[in-house]
mmCIF file of C-alpha atoms in Angstrom:
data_model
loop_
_atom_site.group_PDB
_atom_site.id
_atom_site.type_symbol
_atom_site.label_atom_id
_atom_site.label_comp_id
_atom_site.label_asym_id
_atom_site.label_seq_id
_atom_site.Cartn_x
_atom_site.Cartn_y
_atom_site.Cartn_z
ATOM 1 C CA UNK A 1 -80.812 9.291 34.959
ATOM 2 C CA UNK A 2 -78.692 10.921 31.880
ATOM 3 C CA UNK A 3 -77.521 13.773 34.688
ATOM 4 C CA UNK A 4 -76.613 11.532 37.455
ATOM 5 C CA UNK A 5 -74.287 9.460 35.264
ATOM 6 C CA UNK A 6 -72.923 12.846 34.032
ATOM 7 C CA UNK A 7 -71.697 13.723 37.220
ATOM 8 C CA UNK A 8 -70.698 10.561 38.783
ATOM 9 C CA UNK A 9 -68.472 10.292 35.062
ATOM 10 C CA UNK A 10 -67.137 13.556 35.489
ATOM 11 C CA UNK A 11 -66.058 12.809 38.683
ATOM 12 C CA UNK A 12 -64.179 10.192 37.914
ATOM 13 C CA UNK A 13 -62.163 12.678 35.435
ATOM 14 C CA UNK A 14 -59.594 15.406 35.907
ATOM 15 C CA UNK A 15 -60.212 17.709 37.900
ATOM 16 C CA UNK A 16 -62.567 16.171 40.825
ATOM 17 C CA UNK A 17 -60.893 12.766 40.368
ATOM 18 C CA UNK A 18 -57.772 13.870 42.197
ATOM 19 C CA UNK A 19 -60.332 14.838 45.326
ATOM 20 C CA UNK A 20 -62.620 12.185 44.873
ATOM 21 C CA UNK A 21 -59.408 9.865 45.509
ATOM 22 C CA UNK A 22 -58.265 11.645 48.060
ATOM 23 C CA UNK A 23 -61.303 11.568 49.956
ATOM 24 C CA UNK A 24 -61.914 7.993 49.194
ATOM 25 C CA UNK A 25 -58.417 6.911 50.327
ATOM 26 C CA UNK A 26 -58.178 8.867 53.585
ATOM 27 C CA UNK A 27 -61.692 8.069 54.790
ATOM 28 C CA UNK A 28 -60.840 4.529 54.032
ATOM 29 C CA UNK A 29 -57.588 4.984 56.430
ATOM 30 C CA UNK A 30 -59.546 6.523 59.409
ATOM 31 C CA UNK A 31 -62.173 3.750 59.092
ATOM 32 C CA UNK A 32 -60.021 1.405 60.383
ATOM 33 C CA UNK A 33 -59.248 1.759 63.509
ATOM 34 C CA UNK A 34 -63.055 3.253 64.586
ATOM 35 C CA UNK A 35 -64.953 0.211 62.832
ATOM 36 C CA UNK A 36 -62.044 -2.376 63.780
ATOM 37 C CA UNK A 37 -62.897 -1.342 67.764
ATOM 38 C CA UNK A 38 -66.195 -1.370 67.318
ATOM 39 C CA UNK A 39 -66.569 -4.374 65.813
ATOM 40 C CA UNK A 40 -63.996 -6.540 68.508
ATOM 41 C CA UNK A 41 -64.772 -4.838 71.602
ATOM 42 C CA UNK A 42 -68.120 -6.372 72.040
ATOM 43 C CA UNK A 43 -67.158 -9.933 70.592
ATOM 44 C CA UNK A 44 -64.356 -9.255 73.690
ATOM 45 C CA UNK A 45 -67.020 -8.571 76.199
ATOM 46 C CA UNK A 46 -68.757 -11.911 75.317
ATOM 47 C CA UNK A 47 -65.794 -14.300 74.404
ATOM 48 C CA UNK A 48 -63.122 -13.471 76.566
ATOM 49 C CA UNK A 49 -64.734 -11.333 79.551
ATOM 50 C CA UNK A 50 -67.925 -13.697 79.743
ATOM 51 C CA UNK A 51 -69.586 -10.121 80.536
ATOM 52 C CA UNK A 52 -73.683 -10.871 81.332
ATOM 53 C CA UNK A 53 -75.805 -9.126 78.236
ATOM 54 C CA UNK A 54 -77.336 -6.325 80.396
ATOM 55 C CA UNK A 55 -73.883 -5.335 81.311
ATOM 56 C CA UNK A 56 -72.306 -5.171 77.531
ATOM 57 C CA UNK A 57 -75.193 -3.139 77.318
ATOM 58 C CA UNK A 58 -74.566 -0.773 79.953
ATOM 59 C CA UNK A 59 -70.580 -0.897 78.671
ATOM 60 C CA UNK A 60 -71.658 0.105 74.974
ATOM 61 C CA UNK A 61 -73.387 3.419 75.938
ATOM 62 C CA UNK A 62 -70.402 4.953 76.687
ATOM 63 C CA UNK A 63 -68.559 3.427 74.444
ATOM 64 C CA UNK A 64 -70.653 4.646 71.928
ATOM 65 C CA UNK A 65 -71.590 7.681 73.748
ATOM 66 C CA UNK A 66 -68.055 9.038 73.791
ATOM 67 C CA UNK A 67 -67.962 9.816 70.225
ATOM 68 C CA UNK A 68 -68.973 13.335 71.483
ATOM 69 C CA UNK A 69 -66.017 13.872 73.558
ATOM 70 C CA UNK A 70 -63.285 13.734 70.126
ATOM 71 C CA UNK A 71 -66.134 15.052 67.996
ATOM 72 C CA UNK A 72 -66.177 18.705 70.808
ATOM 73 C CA UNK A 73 -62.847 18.853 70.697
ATOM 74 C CA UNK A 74 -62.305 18.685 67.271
ATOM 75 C CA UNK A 75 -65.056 21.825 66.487
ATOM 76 C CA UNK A 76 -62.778 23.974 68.796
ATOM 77 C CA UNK A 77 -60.221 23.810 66.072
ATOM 78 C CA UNK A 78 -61.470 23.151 62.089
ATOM 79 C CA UNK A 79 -62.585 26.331 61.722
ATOM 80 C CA UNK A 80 -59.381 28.055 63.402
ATOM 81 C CA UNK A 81 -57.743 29.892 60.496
ATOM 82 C CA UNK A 82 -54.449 28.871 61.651
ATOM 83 C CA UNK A 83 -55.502 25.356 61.858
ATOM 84 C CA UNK A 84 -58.606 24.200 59.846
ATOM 85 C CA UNK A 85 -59.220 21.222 58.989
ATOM 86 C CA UNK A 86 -56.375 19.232 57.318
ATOM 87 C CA UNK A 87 -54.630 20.021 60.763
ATOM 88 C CA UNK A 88 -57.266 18.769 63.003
ATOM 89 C CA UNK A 89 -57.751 15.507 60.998
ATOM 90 C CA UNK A 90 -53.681 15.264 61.012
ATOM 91 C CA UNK A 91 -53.706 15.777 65.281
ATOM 92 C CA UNK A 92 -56.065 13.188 65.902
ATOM 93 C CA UNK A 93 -54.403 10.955 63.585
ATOM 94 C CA UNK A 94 -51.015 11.340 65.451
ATOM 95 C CA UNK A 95 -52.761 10.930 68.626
ATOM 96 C CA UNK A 96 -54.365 8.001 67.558
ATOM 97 C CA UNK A 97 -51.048 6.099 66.993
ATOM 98 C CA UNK A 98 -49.907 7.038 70.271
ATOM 99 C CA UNK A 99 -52.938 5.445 71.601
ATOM 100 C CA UNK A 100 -52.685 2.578 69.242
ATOM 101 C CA UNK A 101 -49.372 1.721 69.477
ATOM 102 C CA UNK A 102 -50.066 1.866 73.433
ATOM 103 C CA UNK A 103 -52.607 -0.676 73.217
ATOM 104 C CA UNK A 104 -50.521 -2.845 71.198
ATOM 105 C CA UNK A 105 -48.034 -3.153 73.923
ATOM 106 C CA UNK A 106 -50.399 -3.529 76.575
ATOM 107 C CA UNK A 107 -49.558 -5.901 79.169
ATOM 108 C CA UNK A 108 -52.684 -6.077 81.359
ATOM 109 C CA UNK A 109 -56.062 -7.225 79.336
ATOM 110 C CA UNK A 110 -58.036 -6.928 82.334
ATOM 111 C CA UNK A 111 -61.672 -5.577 81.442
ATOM 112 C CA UNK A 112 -61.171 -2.179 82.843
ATOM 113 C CA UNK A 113 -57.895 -1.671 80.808
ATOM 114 C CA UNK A 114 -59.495 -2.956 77.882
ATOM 115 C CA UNK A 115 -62.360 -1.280 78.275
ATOM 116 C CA UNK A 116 -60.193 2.576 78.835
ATOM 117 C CA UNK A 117 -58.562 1.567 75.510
ATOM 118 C CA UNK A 118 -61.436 0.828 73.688
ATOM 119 C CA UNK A 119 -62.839 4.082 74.937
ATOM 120 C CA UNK A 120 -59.250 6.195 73.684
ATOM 121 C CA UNK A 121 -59.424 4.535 70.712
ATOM 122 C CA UNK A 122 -63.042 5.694 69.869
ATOM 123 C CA UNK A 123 -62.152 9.138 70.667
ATOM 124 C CA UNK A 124 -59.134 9.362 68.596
ATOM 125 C CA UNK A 125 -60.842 8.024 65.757
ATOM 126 C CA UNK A 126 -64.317 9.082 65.558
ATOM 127 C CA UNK A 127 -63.448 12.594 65.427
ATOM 128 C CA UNK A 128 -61.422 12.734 62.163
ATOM 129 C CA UNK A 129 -63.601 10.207 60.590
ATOM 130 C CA UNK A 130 -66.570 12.814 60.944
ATOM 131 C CA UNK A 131 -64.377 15.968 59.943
ATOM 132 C CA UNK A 132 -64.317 14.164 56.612
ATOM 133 C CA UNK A 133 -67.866 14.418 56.294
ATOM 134 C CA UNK A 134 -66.993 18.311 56.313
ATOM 135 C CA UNK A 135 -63.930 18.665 54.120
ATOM 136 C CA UNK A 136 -65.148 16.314 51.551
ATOM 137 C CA UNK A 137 -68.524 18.531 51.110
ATOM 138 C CA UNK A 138 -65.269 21.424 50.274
ATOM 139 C CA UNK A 139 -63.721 20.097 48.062
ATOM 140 C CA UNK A 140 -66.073 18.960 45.329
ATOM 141 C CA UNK A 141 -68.444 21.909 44.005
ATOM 142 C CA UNK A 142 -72.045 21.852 44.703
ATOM 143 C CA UNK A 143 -72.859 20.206 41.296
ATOM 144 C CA UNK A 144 -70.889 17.024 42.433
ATOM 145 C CA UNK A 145 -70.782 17.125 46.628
ATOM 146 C CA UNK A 146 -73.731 14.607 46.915
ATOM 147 C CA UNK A 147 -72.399 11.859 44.128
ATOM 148 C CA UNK A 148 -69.032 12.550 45.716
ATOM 149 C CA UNK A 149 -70.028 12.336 49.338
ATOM 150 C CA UNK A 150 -71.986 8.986 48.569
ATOM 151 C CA UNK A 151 -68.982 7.300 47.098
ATOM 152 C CA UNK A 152 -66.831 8.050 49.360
ATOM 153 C CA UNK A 153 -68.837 7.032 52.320
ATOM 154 C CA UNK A 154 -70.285 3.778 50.560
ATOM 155 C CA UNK A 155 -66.547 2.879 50.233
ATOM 156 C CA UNK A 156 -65.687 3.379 53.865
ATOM 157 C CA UNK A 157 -68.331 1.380 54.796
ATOM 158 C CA UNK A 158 -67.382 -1.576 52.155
ATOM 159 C CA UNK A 159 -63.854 -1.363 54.013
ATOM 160 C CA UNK A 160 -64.717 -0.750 57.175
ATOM 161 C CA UNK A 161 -68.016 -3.110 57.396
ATOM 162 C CA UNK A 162 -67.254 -5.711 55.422
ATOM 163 C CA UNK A 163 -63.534 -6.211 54.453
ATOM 164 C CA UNK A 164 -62.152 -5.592 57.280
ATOM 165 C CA UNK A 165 -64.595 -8.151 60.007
ATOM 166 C CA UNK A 166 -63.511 -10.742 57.637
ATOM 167 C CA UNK A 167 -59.965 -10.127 58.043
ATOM 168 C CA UNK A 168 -60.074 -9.418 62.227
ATOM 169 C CA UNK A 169 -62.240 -12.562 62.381
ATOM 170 C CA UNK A 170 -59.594 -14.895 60.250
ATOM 171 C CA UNK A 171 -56.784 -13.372 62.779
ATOM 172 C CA UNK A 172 -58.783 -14.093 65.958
ATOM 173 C CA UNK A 173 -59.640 -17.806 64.606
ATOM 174 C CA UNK A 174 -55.655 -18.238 64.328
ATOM 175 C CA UNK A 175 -54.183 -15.668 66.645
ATOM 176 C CA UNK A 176 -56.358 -15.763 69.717
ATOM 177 C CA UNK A 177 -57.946 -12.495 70.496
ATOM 178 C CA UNK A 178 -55.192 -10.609 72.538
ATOM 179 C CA UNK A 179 -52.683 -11.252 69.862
ATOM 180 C CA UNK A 180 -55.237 -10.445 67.020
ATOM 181 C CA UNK A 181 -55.929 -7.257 68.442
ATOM 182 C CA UNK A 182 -51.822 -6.306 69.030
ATOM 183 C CA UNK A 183 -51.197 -7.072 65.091
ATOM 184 C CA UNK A 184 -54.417 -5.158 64.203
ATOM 185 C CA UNK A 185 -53.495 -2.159 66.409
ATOM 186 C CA UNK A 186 -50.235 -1.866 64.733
ATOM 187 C CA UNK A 187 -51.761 -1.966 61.267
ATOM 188 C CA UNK A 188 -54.307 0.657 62.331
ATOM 189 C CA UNK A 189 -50.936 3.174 63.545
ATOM 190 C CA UNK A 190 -48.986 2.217 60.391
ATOM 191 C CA UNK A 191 -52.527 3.251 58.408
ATOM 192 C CA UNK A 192 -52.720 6.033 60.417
ATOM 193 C CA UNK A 193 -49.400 7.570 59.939
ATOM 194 C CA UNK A 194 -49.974 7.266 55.975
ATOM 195 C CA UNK A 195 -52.834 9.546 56.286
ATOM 196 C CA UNK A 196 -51.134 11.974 58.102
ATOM 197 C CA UNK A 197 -49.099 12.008 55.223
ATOM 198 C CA UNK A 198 -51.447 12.390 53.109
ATOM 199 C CA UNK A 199 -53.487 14.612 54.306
ATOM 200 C CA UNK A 200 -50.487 17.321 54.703
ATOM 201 C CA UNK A 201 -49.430 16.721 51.757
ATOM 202 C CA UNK A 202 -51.726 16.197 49.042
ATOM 203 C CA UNK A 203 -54.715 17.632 50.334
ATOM 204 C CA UNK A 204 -55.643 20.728 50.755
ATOM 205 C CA UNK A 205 -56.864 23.145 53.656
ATOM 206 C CA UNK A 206 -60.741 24.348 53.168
ATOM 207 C CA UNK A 207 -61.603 26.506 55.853
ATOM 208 C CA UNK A 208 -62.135 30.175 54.964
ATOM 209 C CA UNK A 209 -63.317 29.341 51.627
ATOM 210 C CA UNK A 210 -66.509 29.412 49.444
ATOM 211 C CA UNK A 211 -67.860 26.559 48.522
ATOM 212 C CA UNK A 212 -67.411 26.404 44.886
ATOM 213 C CA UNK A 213 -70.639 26.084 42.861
ATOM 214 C CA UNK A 214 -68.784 24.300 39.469
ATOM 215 C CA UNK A 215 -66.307 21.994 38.579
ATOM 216 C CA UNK A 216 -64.369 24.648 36.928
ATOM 217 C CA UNK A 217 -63.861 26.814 39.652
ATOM 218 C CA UNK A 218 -60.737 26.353 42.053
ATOM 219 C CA UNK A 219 -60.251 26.327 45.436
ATOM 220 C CA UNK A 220 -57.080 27.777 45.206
ATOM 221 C CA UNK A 221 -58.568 30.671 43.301
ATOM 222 C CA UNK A 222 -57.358 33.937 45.392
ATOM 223 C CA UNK A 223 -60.781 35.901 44.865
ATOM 224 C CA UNK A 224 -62.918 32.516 47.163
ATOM 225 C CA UNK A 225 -60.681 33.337 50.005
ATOM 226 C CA UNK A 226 -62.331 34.618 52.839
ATOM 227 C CA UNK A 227 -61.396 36.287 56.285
ATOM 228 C CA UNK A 228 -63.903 35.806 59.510
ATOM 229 C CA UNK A 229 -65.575 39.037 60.049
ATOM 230 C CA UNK A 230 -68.114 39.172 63.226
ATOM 231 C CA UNK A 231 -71.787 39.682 61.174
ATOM 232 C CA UNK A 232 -70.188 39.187 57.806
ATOM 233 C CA UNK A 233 -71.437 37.215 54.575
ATOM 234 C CA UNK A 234 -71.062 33.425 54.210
ATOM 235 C CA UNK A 235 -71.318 31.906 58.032
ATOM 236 C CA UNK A 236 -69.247 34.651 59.570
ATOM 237 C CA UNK A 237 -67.070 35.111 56.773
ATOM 238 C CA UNK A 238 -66.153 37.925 54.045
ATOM 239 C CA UNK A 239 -64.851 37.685 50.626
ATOM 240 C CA UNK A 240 -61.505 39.835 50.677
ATOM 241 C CA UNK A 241 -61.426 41.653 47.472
ATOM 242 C CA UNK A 242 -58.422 40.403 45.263
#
């Protein structure tokens, strides 16, 4: 009891504070969009599209399924050297207000356009929200990843499962669907864009590095930075001798 108040205290001091809110605020960005489109597509299946039950069902397999598509992707690239992982989260942010800002404009709400944007949308978005996963297990040491990791999720899904139904539910009551989802697709690009800025330039890039072991270590320490070396130590990686 005494240690886990410890940590989750000393994370919420200089210097793992500055991550933990950086985490905590980006994750909460990305949420958006992927739990806003899960969340509306199936109430648009039932409300607007009067779609049968066993055929929402067969619609949400790949809907869900489809994850997989951003999430391959995205592994050809966060461990890239020259791009890593504040990159790939930035590039699937960018393309997700493309797609957003697309579907905010759309002019036919027939069920197979609706149904291609839904599917864009969770591609676009699922991928960076995972990567987090990854870079936020970086940067906090070992002694602090789990307390860190479990805040930052548990706040994601505060925003992202509870918050944020309440508010697409009170615009669809007094919008209408269609125009609930244009304003909300908006908000999601305008969210997305300030993450992009975030990310680039507050956070900072984590592949090729150890994973530090206390909170006094750095990541920006020049003795944790690693090359990739076919066979070598740490996943493929070597330690390059300051």
């Amino acid at each position: 009891g005494g240690d886990s108040t410890r940590l989750f205290r000393e994370l919420a001091e200089p210097p793992l504070r500055d991550n933990l809110v950086l985490v905590v605020v980006v994750w909460s960005l990305i949420t958006l969009p992927l739990f806003g489109a899960s969340y509306v597509f199936p109430i648009m299946l039932e409300k607007q599209f009067d779609v049968s039950p066993s055929r929402q069902f067969a619609l949400m397999i790949p809907f869900v399924m489809v994850e997989s598509v951003g999430l391959a992707i995205a592994y050809l690239f966060i461990d890239d050297m020259t791009v890593g992982r504040k990159r790939t989260i930035a590039g699937f942010q960018l393309s997700a207000v493309a797609v957003l800002v697309a579907a905010a404009f759309l002019v036919d709400w027939s069920l197979q356009w609706v149904f291609g944007m839904f599917i864009l949308i969770k591609i676009v978005t699922a991928a960076p929200y995972n990567i987090v996963y990854i870079w936020t297990a970086e940067l906090l040491p070992t002694t602090h990843r789990n307390q860190g990791l479990s805040i930052g999720n548990s706040i994601t899904k505060l925003v992202g499962g509870v918050v944020l139904p309440v508010l697409l539910t009170g615009l669809i009551v007094v919008y209408g669907i269609e125009d609930a989802n244009r304003m909300a697709f908006l908000a999601y690009a305008a969210a997305a864009c300030v993450s992009v800025a975030v990310v680039l330039n507050l956070g900072r890039e984590t592949v090729g590095r150890v994973m530090v072991d206390v909170a006094d270590e750095s990541l920006d320490d020049e003795r944790l930075l690693l090359t990739r070396r076919s066979g070598g130590q740490h996943g493929g990686y070597e330690a390059i001798q300051p």
